[in-house]
Coordinates of C-alpha atoms in Angstrom, one line a residue:
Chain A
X1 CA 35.5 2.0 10.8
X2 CA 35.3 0.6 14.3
X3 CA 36.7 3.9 16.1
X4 CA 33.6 5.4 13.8
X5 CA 31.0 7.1 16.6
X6 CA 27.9 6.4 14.8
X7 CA 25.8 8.6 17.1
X8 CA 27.1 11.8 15.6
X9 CA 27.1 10.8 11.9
X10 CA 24.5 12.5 9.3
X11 CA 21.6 10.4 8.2
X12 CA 22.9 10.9 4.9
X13 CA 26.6 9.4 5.7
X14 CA 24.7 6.3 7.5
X15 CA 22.6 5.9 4.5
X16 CA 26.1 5.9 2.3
X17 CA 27.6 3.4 5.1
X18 CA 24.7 1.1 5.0
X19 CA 24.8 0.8 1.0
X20 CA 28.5 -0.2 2.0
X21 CA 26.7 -2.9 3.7
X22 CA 27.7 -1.5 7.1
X23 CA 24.9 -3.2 9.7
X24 CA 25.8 -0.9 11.7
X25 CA 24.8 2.1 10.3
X26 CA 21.7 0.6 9.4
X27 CA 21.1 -0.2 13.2
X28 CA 21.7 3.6 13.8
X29 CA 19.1 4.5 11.5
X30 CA 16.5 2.4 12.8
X31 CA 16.6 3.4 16.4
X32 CA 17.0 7.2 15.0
X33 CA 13.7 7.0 13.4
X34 CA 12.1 3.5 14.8
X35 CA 9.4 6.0 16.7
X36 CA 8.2 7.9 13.8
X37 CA 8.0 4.9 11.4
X38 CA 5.8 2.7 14.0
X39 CA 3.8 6.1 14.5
X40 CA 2.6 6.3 11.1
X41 CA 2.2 2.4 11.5
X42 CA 0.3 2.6 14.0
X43 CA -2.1 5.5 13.2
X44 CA -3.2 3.9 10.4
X45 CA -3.4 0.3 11.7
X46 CA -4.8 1.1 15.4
X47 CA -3.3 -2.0 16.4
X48 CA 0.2 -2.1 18.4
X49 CA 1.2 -5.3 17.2
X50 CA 0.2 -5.4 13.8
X51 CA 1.9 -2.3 13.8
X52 CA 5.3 -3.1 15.4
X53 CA 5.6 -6.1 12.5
X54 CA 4.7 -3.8 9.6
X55 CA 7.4 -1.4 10.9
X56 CA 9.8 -4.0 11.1
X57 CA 9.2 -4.9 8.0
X58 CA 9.6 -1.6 6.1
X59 CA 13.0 -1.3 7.7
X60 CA 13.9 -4.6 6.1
X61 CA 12.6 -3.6 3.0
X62 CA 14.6 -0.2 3.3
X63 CA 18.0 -2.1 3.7
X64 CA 16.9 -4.4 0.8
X65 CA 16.2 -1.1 -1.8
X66 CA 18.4 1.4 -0.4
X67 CA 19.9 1.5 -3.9
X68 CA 17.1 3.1 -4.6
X69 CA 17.5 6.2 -2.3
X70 CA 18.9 8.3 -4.2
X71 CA 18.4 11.2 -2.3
X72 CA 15.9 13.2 -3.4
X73 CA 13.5 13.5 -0.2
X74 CA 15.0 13.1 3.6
X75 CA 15.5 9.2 4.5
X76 CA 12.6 9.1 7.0
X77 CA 10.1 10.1 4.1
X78 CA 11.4 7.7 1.8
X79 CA 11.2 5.2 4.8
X80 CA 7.5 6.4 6.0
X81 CA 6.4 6.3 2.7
X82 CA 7.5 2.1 2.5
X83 CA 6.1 2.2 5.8
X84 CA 2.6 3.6 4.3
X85 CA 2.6 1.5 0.8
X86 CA 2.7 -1.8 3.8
X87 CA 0.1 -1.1 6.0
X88 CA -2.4 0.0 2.7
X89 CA -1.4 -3.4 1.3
X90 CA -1.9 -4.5 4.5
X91 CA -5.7 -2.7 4.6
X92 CA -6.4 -3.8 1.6
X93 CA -6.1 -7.6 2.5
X94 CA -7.8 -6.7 5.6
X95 CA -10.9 -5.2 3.4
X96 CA -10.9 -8.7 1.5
X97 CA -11.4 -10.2 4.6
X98 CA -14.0 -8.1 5.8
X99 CA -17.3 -6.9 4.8
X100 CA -16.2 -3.5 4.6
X101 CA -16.3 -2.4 0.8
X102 CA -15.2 0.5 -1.2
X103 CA -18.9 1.0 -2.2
X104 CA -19.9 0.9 1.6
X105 CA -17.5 3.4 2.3
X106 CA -18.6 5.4 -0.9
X107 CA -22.1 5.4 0.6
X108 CA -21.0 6.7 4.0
X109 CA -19.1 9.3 2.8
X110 CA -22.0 10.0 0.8
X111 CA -23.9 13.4 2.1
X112 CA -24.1 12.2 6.3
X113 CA -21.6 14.1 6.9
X114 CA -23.4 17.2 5.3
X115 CA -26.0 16.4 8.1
X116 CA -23.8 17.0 11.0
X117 CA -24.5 20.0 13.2
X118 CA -21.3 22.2 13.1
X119 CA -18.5 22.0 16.2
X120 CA -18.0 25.6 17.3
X121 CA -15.6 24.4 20.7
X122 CA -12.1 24.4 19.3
X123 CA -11.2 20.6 20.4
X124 CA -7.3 22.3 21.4
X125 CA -8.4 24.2 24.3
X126 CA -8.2 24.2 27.8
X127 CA -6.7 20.9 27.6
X128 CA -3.5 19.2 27.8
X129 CA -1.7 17.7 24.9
X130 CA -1.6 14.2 26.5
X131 CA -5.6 14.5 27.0
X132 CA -5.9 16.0 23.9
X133 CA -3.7 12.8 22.5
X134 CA -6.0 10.7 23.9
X135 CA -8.8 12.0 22.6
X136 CA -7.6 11.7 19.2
X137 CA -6.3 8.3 19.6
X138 CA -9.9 7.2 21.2
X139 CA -11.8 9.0 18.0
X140 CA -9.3 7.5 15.2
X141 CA -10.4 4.1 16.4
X142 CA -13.9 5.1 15.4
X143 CA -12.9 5.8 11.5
X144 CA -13.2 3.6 9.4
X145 CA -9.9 2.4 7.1
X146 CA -10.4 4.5 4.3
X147 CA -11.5 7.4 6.1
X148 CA -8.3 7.6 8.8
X149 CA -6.2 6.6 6.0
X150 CA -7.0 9.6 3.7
X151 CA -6.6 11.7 7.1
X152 CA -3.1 10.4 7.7
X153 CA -2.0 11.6 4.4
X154 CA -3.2 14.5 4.8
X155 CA -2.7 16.1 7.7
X156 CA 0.4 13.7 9.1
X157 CA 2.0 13.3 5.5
X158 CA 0.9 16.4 4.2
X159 CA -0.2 14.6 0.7
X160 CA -1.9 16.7 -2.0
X161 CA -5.1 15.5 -3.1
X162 CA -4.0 14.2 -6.2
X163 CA -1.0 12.4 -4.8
X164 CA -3.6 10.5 -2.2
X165 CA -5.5 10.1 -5.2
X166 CA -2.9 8.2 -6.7
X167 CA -2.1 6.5 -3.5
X168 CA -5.6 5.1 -2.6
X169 CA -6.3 4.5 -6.0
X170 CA -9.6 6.7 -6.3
X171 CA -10.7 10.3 -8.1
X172 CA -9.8 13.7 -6.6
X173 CA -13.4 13.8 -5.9
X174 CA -13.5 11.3 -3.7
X175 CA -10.5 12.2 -1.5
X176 CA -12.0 15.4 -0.7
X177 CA -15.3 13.8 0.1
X178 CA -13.4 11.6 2.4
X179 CA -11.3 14.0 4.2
X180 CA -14.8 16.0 4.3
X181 CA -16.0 13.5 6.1
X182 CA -13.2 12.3 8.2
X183 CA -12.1 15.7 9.8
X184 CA -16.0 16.5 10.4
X185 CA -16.4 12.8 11.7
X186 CA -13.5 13.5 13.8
X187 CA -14.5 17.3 15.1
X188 CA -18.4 15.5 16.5
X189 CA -16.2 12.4 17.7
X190 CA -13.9 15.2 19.6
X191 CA -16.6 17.1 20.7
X192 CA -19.0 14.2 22.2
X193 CA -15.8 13.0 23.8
X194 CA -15.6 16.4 25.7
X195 CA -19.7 16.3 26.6
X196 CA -19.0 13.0 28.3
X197 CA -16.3 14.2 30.4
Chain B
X1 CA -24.3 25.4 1.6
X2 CA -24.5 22.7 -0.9
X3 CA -22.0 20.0 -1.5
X4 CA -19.4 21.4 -3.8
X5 CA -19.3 24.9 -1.8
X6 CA -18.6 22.5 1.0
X7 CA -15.4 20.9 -0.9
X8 CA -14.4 24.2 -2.0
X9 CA -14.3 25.5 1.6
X10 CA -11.9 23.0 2.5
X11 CA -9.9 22.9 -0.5
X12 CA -9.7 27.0 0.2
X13 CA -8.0 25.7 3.8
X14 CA -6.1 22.9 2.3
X15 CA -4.7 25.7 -0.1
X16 CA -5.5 23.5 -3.4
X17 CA -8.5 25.9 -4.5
X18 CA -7.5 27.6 -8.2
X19 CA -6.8 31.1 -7.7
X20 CA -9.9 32.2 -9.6
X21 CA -12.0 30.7 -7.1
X22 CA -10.4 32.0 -4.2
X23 CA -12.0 35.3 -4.3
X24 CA -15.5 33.6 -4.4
X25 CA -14.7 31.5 -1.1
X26 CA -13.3 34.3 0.5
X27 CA -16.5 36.5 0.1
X28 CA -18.6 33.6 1.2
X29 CA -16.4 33.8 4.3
X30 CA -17.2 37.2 5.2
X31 CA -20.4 37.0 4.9
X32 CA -21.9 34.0 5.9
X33 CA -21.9 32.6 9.5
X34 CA -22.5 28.7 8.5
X35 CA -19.3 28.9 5.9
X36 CA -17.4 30.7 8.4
X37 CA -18.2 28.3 11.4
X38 CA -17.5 25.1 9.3
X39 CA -14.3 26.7 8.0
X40 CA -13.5 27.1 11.7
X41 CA -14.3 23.4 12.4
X42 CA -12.4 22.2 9.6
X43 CA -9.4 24.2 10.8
X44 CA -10.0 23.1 14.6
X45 CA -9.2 19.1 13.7
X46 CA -6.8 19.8 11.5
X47 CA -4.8 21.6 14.4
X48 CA -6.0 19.0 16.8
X49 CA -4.5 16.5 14.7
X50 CA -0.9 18.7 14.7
X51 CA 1.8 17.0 16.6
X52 CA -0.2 13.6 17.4
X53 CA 2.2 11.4 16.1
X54 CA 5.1 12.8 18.1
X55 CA 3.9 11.4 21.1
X56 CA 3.7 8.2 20.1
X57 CA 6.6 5.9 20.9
X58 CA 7.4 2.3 20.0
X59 CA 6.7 -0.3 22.9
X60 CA 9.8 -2.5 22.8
X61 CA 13.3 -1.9 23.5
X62 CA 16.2 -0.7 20.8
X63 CA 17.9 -4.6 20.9
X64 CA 14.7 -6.4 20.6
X65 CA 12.9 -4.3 18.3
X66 CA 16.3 -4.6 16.2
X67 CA 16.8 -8.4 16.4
X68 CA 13.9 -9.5 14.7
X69 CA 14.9 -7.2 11.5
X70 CA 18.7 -8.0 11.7
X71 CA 17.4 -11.5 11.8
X72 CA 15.5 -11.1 8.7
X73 CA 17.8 -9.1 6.5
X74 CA 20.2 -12.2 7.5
X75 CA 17.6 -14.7 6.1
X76 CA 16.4 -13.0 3.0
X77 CA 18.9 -13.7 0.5
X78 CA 18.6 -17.3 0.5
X79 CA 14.8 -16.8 0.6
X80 CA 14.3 -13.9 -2.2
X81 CA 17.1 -14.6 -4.7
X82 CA 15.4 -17.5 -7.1
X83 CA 18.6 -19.2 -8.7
X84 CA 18.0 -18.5 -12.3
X85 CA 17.7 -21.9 -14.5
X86 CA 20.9 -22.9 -15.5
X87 CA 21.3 -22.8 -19.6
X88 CA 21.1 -26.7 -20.1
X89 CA 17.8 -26.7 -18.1
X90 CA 16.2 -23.3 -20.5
X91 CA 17.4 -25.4 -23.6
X92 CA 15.8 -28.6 -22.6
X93 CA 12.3 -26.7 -21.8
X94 CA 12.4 -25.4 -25.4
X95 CA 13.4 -28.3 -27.0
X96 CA 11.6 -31.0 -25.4
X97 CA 8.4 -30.1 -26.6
X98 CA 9.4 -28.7 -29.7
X99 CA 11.1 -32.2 -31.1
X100 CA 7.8 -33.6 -29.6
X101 CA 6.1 -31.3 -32.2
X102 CA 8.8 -32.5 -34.8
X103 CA 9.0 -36.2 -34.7
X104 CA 4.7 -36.0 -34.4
X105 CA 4.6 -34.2 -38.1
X106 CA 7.5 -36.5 -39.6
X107 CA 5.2 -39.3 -38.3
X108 CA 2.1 -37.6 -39.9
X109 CA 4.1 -37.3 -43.4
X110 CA 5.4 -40.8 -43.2
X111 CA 2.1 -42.5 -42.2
X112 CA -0.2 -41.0 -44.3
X113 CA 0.6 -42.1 -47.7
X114 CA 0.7 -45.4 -46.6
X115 CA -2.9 -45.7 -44.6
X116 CA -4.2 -43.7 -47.6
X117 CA -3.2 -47.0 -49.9
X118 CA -4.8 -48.7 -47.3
X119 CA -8.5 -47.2 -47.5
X120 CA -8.1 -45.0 -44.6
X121 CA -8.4 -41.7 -43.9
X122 CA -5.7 -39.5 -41.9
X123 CA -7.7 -35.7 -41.6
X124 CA -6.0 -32.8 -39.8
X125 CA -8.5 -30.2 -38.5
X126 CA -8.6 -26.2 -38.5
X127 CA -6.7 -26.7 -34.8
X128 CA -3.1 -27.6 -35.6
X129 CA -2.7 -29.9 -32.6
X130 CA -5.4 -32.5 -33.8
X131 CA -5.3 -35.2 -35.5
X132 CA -8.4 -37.8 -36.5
X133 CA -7.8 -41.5 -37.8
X134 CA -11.3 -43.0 -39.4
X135 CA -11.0 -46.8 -40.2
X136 CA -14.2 -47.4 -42.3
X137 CA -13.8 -50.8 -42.4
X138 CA -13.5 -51.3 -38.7
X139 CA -15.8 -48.5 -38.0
X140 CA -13.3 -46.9 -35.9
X141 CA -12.6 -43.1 -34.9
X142 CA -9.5 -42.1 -33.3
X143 CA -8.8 -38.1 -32.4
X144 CA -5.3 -37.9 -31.1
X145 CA -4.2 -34.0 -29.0
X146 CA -1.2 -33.1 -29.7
X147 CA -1.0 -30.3 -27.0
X148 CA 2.3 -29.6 -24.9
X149 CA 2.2 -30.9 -21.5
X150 CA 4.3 -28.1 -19.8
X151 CA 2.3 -25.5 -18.0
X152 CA 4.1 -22.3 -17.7
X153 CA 1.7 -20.6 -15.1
X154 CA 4.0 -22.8 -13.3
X155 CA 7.2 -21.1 -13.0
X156 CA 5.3 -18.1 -12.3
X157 CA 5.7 -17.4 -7.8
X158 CA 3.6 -15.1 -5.9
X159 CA 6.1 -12.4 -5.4
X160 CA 6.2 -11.8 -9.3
X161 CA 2.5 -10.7 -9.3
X162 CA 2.0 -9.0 -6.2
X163 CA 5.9 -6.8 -5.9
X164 CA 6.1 -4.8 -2.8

């Protein structure tokens, strides 16, 4: 195994390696997919380190359970999705902590966003992806936990409603009024950010 | 536009609209400015949003980022794995308090014949673990609790109610 060039090996044969107990292969996979996992870490957390720790810590978590792969999505969604389950844990102590409640956010979501004047300027034009990235980042600070969370499984994770449902423990109902709100939220958040430049 | 038309515009983009009401949405669309602007809108973030992640890279180097989790994975079997309670230890929780229980009612049965000769009165109550000694000639009341000592919320840890 030591002449083995881990570079060129599958995901799937580093995942088999790893079970093996092979650190190695495990090391591979991490720096493989170490970006995408502290992405999703991060967009929902909106704090670097918070978000470099709960990354870490799904990849331990992945070594400890990789029994449990068995195969039946890619490794990097079974990882992102221990990556997710971390940081709503952590959001959830985070609400404790806070004043921030589930009936708070209920009220927000709530028929203000029913108030907001439509954006006709598509947010994507005439500018360049890394202003455009900046612009998102800036407005996803600005949502609240719920509402960026039910965002990121929708559009990054490409959740149904039922399965965010079951993630975020709430009705149907109310993920749609949350992603209601969030991608409006986020289209007057866009658009103000473009008025002020 | 009320509310649910609202929802149903988006769940039309989201594709999770039943079929049957597709056909109602999609008329709406054609023929109403406000729908067909916030359709637009709705569409607009959600393209926005395409492709954000990508750009977003970890701040910390392969090795480092790496050390801290190869360090962990090295701690956590001494940490996680609870030695389970060797069988001399499970027998002596279950039978401590149960000849506790024993040699308390072979007490009771040999007692109470013999303070019953004596005038006094031995009573157990509805609540097994009771007992209540009267004395009427000394005027004296005496309720003994005959409840175990051992608490098992104790052996219960934190990672057995709250399992990542």
């Amino acid at each position: 195994m030591a002449d083995k060039d881990y570079s060129s090996t599958s995901d799937e044969e580093l995942v088999a390696m790893a079970r093996q107990g092979d650190m190695v292969a495990f090391e591979e996979l991490v720096a493989r997919h170490r970006d995408k996992i502290f992405a999703r870490a991060f967009t929902m957390m909106r704090n670097e380190e918070e978000a470099i720790d709960l990354s870490q810590e799904a990849w331990i978590k992945g070594w400890q359970r990789l029994e449990q792969f068995h195969g039946d999505s890619s490794f990097t969604t079974w990882m992102t999705r221990i990556v997710i389950n971390l940081c709503l844990d952590q959001l959830r102590r985070r609400k404790k902590r806070q004043t921030e409640s589930i009936e708070e956010m209920n009220e927000e979501s709530g028929g203000v966003e029913r108030q907001m004047p439509v954006v006709t300027v598509n947010p994507t034009e005439r500018l360049e992806r890394a202003d455009l990235r900046a612009r998102i980042d800036r407005a996803l600070n600005q949502l609240s936990d719920v509402h960026r969370t039910v965002l990121v499984l929708h559009e990054f994770e490409e959740m149904e409603y039922k399965n965010i449902a079951r993630t975020m423990n709430c009705s149907i109902g109310t993920v749609m009024s949350r992603l209601f709100y969030a991608r409006r939220k986020m289209a007057s958040l866009l658009a103000d950010l473009n008025k002020q430049e | 536009m009320n509310d649910e038309t609202q929802l149903k515009l988006q769940a039309y983009l989201d594709g999770e609209l039943p079929s049957a009401e597709r056909n109602e949405v999609e008329a709406l669309l054609a023929q109403d400015a406000d729908a067909k602007a916030l359709f637009a809108e709705l569409g607009n973030t959600t393209k926005a949003l395409a492709g954000f992640e990508a750009g977003i890279k970890l701040p910390e180097s392969r090795e480092f980022y790496w050390s801290k989790i190869q360090r962990e994975i090295g701690r956590q079997p001494a940490q996680t794995q609870r030695p389970a309670p060797l069988f001399a230890e499970r027998l002596r929780r279950l039978l401590v308090p149960a000849s506790v229980c024993a040699a308390a009612v072979i007490a009771v049965a040999i007692i109470l014949p013999q303070l019953r000769q004596q005038g006094v009165v031995l009573t157990d109550s509805d609540d097994a673990g009771i007992f209540t000694y009267h004395n009427y000639e000394a005027g004296a009341t005496l309720v003994w609790l005959d409840y175990p000592a051992e608490n098992n919320f104790a052996d219960i840890e934190v990672d057995d109610i709250f399992d990542l």
